PDB file of C-alpha atoms in Angstrom:
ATOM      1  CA  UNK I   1     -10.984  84.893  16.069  1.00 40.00           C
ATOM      2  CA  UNK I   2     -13.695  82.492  15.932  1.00 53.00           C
ATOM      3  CA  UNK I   3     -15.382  81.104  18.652  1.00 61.00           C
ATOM      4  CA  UNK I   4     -14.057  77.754  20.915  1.00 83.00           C
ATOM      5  CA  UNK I   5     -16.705  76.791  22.629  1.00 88.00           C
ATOM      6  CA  UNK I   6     -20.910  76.333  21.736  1.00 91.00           C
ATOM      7  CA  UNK I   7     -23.174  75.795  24.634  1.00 92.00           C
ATOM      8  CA  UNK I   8     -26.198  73.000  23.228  1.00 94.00           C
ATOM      9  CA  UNK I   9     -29.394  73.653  25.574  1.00 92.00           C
ATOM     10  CA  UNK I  10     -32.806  74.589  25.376  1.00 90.00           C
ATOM     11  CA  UNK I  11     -32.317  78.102  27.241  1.00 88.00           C
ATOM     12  CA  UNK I  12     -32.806  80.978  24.359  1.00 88.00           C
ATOM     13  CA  UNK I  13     -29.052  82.376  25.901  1.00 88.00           C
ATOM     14  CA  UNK I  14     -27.287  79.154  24.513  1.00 90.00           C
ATOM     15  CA  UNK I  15     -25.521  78.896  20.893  1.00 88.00           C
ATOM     16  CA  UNK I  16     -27.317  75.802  19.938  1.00 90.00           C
ATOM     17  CA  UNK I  17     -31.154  75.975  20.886  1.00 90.00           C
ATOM     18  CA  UNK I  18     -33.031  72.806  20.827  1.00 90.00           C
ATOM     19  CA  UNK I  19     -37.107  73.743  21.557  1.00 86.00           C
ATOM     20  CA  UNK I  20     -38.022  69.741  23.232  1.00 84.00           C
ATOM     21  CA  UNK I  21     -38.734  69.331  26.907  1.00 84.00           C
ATOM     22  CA  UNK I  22     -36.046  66.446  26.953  1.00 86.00           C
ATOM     23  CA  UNK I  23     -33.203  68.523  26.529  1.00 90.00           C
ATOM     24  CA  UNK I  24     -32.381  70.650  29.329  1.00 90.00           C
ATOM     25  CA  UNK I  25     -31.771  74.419  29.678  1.00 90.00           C
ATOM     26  CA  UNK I  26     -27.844  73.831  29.540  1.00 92.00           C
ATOM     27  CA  UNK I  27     -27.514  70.550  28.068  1.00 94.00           C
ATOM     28  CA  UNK I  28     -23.649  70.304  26.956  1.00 94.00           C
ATOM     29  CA  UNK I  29     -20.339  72.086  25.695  1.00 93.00           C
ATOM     30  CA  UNK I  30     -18.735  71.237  22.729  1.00 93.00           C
ATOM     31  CA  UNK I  31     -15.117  72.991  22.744  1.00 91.00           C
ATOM     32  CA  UNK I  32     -12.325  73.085  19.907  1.00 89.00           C
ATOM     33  CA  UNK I  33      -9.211  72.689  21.817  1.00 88.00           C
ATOM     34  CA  UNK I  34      -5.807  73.877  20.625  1.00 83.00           C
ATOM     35  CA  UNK I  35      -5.023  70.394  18.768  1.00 83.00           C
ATOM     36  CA  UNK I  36      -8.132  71.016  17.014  1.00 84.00           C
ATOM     37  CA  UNK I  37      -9.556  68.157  18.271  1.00 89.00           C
ATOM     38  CA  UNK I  38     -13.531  68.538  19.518  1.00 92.00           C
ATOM     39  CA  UNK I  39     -14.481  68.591  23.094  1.00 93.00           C
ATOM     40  CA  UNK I  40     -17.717  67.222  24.025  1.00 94.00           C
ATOM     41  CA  UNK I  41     -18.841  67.750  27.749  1.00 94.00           C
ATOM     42  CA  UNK I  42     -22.224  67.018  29.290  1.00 93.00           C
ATOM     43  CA  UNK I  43     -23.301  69.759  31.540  1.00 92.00           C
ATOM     44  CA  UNK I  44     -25.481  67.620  33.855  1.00 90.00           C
ATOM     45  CA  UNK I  45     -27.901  67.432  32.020  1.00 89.00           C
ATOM     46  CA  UNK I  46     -31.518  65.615  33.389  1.00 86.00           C
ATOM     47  CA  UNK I  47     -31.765  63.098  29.710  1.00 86.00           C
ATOM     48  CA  UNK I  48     -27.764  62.920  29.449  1.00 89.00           C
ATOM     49  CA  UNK I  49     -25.634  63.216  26.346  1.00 93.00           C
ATOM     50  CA  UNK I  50     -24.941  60.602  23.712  1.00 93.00           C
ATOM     51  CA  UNK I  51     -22.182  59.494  20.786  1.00 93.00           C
ATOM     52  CA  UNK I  52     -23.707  57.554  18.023  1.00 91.00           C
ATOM     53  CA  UNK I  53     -20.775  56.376  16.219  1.00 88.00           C
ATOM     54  CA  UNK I  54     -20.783  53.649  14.293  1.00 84.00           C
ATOM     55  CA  UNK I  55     -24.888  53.130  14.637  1.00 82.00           C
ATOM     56  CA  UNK I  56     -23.654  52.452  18.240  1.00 86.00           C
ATOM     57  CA  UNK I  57     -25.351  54.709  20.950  1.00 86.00           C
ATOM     58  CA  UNK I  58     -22.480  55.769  24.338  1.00 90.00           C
ATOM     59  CA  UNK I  59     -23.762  57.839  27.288  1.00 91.00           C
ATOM     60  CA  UNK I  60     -20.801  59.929  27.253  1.00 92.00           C
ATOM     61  CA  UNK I  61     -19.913  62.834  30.226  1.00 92.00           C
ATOM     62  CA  UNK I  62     -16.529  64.290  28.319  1.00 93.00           C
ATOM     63  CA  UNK I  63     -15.351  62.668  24.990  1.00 92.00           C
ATOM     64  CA  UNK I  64     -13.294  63.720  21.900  1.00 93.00           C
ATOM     65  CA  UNK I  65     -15.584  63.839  19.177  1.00 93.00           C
ATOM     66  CA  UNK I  66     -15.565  63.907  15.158  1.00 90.00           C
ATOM     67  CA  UNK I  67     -17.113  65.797  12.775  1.00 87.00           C
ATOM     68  CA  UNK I  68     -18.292  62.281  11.584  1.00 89.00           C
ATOM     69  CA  UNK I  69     -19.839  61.072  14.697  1.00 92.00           C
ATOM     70  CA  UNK I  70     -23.684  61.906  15.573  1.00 93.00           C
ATOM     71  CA  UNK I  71     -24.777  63.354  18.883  1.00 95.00           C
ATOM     72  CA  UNK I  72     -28.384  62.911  20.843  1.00 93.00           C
ATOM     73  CA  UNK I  73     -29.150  65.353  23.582  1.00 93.00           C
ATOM     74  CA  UNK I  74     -32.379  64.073  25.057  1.00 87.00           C
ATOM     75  CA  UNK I  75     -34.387  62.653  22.303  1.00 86.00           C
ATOM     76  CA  UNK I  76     -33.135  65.152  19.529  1.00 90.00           C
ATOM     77  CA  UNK I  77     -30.275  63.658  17.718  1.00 91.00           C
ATOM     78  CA  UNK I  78     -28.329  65.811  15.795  1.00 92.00           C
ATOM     79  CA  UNK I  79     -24.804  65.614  13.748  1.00 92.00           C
ATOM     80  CA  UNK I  80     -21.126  67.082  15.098  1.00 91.00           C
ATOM     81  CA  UNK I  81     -21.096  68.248  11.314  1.00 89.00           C
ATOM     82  CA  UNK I  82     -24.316  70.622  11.464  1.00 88.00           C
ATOM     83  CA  UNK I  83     -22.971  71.919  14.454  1.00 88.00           C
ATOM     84  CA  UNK I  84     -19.591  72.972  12.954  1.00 86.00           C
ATOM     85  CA  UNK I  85     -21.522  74.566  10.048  1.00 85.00           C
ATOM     86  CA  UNK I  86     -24.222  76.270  12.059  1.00 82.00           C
ATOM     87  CA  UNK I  87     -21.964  77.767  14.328  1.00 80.00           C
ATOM     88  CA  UNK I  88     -18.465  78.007  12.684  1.00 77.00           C
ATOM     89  CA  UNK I  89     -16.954  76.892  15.237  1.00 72.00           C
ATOM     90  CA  UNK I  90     -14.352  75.067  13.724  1.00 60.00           C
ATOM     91  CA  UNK I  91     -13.979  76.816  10.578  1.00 49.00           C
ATOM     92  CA  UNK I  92     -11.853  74.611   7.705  1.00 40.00           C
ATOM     93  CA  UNK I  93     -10.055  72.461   9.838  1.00 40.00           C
ATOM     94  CA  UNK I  94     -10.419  68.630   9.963  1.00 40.00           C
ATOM     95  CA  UNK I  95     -11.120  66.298  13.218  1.00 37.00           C
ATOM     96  CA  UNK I  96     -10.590  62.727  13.041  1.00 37.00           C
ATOM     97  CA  UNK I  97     -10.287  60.340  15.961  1.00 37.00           C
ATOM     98  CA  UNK I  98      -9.727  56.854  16.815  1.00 43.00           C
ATOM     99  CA  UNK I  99     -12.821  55.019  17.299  1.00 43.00           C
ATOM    100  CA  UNK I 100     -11.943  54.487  21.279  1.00 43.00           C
ATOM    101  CA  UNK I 101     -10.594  57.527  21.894  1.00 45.00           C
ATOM    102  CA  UNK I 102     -11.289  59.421  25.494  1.00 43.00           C
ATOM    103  CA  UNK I 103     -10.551  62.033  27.507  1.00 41.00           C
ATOM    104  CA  UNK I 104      -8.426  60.024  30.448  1.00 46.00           C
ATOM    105  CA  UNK I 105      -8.993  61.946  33.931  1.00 42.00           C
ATOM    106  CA  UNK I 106      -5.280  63.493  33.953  1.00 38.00           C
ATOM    107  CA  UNK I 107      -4.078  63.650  30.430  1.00 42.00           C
ATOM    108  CA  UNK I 108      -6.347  65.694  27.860  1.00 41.00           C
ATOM    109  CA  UNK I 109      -5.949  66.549  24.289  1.00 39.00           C
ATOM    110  CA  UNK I 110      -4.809  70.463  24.457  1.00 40.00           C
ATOM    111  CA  UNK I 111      -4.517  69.944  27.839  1.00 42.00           C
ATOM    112  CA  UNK I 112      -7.740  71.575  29.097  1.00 44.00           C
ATOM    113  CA  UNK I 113      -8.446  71.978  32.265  1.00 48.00           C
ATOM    114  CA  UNK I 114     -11.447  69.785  33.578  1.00 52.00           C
ATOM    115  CA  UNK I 115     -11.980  71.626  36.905  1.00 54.00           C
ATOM    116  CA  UNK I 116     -12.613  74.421  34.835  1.00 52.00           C
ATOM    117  CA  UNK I 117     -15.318  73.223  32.741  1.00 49.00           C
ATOM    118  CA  UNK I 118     -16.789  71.256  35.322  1.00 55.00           C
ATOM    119  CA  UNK I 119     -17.371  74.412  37.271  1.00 56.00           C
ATOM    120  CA  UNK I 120     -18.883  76.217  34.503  1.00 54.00           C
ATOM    121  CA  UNK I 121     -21.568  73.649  33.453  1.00 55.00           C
ATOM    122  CA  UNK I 122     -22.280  73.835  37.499  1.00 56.00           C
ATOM    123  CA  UNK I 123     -22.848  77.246  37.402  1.00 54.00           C
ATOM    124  CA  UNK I 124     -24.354  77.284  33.954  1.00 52.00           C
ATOM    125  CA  UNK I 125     -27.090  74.660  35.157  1.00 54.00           C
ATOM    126  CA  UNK I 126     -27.838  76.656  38.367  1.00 53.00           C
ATOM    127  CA  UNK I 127     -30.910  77.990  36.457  1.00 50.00           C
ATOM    128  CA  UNK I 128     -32.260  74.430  35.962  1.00 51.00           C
ATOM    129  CA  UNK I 129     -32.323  73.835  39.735  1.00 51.00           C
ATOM    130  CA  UNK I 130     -33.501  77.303  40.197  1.00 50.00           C
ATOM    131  CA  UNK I 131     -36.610  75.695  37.951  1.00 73.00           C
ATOM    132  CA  UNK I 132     -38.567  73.919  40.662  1.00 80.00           C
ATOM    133  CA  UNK I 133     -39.306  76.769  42.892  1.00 83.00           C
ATOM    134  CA  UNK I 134     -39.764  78.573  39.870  1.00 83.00           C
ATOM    135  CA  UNK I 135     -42.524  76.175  38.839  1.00 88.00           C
ATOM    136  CA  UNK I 136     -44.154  75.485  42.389  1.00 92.00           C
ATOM    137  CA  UNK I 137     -43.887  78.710  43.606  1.00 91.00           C
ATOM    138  CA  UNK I 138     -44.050  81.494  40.973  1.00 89.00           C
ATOM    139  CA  UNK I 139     -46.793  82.703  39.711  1.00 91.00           C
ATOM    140  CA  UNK I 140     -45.648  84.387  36.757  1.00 86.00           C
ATOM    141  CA  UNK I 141     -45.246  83.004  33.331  1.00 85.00           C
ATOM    142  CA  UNK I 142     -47.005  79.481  31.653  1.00 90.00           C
ATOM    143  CA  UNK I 143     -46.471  76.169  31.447  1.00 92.00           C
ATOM    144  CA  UNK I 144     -47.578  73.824  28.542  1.00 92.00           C
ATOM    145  CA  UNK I 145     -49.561  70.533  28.997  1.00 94.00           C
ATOM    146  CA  UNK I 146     -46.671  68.024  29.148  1.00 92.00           C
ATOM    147  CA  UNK I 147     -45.235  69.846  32.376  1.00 92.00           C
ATOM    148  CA  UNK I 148     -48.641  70.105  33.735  1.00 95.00           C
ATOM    149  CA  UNK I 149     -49.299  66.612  33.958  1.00 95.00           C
ATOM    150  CA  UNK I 150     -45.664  64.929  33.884  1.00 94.00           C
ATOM    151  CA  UNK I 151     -44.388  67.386  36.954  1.00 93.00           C
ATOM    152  CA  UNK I 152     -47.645  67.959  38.715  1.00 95.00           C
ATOM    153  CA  UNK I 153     -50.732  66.173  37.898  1.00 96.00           C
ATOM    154  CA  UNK I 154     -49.368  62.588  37.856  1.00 96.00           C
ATOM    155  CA  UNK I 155     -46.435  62.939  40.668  1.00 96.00           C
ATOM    156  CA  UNK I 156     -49.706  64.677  42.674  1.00 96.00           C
ATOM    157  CA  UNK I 157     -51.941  61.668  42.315  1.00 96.00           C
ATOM    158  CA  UNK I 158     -49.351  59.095  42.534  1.00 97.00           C
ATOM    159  CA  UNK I 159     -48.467  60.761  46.556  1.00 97.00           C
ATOM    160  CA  UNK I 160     -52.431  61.356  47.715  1.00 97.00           C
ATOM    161  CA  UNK I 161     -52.913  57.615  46.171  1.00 97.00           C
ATOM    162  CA  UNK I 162     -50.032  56.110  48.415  1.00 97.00           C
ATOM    163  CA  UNK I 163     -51.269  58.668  51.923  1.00 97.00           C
ATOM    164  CA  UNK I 164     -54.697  57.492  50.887  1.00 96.00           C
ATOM    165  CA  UNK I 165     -53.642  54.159  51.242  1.00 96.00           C
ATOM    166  CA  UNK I 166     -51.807  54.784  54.692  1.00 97.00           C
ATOM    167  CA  UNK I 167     -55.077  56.487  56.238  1.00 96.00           C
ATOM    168  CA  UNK I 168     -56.952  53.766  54.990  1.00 96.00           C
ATOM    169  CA  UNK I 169     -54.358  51.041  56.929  1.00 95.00           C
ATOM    170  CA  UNK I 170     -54.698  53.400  60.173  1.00 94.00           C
ATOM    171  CA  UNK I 171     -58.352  54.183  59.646  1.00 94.00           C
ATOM    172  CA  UNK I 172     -58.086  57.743  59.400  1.00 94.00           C
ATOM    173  CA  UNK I 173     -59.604  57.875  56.003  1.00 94.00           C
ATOM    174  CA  UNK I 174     -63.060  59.717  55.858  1.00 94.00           C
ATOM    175  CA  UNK I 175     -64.961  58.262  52.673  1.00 93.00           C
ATOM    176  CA  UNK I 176     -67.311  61.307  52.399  1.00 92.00           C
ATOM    177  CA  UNK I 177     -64.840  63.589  52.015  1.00 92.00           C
ATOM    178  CA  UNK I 178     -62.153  61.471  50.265  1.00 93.00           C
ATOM    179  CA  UNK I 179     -59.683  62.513  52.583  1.00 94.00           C
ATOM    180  CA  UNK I 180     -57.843  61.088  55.833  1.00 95.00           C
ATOM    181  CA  UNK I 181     -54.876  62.855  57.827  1.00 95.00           C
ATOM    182  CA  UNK I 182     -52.004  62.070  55.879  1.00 96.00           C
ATOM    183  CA  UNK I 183     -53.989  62.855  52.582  1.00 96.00           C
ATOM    184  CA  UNK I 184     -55.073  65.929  54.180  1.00 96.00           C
ATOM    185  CA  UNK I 185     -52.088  67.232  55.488  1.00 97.00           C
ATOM    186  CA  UNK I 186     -50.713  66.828  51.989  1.00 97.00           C
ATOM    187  CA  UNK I 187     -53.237  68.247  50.456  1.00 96.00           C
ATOM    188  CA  UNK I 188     -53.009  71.612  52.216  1.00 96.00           C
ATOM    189  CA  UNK I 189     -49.561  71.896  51.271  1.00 96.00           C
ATOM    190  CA  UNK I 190     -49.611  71.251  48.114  1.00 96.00           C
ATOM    191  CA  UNK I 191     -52.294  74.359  47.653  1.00 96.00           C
ATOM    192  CA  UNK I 192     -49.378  77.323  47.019  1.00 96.00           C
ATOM    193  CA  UNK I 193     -48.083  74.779  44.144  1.00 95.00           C
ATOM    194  CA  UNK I 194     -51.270  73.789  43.129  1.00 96.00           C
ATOM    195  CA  UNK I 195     -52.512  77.734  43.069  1.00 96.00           C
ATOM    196  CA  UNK I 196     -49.218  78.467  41.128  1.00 95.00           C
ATOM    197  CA  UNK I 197     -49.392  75.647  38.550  1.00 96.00           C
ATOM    198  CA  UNK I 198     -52.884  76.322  37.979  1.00 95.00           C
ATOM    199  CA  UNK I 199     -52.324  79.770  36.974  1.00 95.00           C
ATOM    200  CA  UNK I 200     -49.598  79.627  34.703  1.00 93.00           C
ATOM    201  CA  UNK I 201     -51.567  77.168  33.131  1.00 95.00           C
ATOM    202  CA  UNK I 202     -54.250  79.725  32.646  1.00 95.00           C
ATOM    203  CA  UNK I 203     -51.212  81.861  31.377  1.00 94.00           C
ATOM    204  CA  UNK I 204     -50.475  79.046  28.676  1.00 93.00           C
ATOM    205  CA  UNK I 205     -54.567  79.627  27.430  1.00 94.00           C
ATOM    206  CA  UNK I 206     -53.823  83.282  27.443  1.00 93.00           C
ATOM    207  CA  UNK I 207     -56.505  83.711  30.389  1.00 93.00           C
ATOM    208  CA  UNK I 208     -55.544  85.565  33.764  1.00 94.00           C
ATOM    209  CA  UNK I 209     -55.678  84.072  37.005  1.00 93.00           C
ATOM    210  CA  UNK I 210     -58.960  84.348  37.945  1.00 94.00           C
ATOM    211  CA  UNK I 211     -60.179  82.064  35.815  1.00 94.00           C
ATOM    212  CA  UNK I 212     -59.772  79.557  38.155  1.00 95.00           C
ATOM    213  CA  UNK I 213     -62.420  81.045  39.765  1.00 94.00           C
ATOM    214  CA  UNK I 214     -64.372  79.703  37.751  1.00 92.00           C
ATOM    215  CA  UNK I 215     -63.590  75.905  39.500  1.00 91.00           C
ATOM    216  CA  UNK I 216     -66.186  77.153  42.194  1.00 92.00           C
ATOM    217  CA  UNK I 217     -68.965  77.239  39.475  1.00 93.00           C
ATOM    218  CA  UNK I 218     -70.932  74.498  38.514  1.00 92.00           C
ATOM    219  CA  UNK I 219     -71.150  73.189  34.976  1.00 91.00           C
ATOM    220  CA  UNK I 220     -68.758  76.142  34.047  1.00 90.00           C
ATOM    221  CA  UNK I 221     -65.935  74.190  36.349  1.00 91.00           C
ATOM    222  CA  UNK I 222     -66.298  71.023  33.577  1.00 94.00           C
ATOM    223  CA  UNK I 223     -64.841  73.987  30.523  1.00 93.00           C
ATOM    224  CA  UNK I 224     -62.424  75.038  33.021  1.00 92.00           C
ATOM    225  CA  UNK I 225     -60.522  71.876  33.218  1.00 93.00           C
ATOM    226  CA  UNK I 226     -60.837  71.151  29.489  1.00 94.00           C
ATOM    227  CA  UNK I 227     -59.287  74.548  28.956  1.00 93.00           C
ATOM    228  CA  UNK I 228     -56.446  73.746  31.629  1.00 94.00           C
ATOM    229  CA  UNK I 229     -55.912  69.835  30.995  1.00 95.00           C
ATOM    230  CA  UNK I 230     -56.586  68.846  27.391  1.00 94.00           C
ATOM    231  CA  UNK I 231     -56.363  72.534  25.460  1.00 94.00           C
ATOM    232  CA  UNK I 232     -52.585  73.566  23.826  1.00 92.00           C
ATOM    233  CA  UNK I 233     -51.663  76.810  24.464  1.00 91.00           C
ATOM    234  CA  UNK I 234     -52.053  79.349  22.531  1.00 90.00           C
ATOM    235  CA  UNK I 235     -49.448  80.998  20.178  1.00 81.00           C
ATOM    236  CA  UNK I 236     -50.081  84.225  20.162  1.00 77.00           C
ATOM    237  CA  UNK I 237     -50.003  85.259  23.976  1.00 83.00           C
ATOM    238  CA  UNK I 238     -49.713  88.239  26.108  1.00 85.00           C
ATOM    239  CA  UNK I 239     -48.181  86.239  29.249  1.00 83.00           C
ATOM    240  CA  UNK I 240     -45.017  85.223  27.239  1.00 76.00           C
ATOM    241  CA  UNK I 241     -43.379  83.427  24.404  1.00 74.00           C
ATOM    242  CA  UNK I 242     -45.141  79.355  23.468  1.00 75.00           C
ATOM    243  CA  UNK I 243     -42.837  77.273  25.823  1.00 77.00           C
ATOM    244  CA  UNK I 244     -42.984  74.463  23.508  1.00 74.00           C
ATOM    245  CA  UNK I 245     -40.749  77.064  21.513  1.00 60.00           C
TER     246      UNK I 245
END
């Protein structure tokens, strides 16, 4: 019996894997339903799920599908078609739909049972949400360069810009040490995410820990954040598999 439902996500456990940062870990179902019709349901995903039909681009959450119609999950767009044949999931049989046609709230094609699904792309994304403290708080694994500075380094300076700001108003802020109480309070605890980021960072160059030791050294502080800023990881890596993978 073939199989009636793909999973489409960037998580190695998931039928479809697509390796780009916009797609998340369980990005959508796509389920053959007992009318043989094709199920498409976005698992709340962070980029959502779009039908290109037509040339014409829908932000769908649960729509029947063709094998005609085009799909984009984050910024990779891919056909229902290559789907089918990568998976053979639907085998020989034929979907066509009307160009309008839904999945109403009550009625479904084959009858399938929303709740159900609903539930399972909940439970399926529970990893994703697990992510954060994963990220801030773990110091195992590595991290590439895009999640450095679109998750840390940027949301970082935008917050000690705007506190900066507020001890400036109140008076609080100390120019010769560039900080003032709400910046410094911040600052503190941010250091266990900061510590963490930093090191799976060093992971990502295939360099331990300690090498952010190295901050505390003059001159040799300037490599160390070229090597943790600007530098790709690299492929070959005892800390893990290339997360851009």
């Amino acid at each position: 019996m073939k199989k009636q439902k793909i999973i489409i996500g960037r998580a190695t456990t998931c039928d479809i894997v697509l390796g780009d940062m916009t797609v998340s870990r369980i990005h959508a179902e796509l389920e053959l339903l007992e009318n043989k019709k094709l199920l498409l349901t976005d698992c709340h995903s962070s980029q959502g799920t779009f039908l290109i039909r037509n040339g014409i681009g829908e932000k769908v959450k649960q729509q029947i599908v063709s094998e005609h119609d085009q799909l984009q999950f984050g910024s990779i767009k891919i056909s229902v078609r290559e789907l089918l044949k990568e998976t053979g999931l639907h085998g020989q049989n034929k979907v066509t739909v009307k160009p309008k046609e839904k999945v109403q709230n009550h009625q479904v094609a084959g009858q399938v049972n929303q709740d159900k699904i609903k539930k399972e792309c909940l439970t399926d994304n529970k990893e994703e949400k697990e992510s954060f403290s994963t990220l801030f708080f773990s110091l195992d694994g590595r991290i590439p360069r895009s999640t450095f500075w679109l998750k840390y380094m940027l949301p970082y300076l935008v917050i000690y810009i705007v506190l900066a700001v507020i001890d400036i108003a109140t008076g609080s802020f100390d120019y010769s040490i560039g900080y003032g109480t709400y910046s410094a309070i911040f600052t503190l605890l941010a250091i266990i995410p900061t510590l963490a980021i930093g090191v799976k960072r060093c992971h990502d160059r295939n360099k331990p820990g300690w090498f952010l030791l190295m901050s505390f050294i003059p001159l040799l502080n300037l490599w160390m954040l070229v090597e943790l800023w600007f530098l790709k990881g690299t492929s070959k890596n005892r800390y893990g598999p290339d997360p851009l993978l």
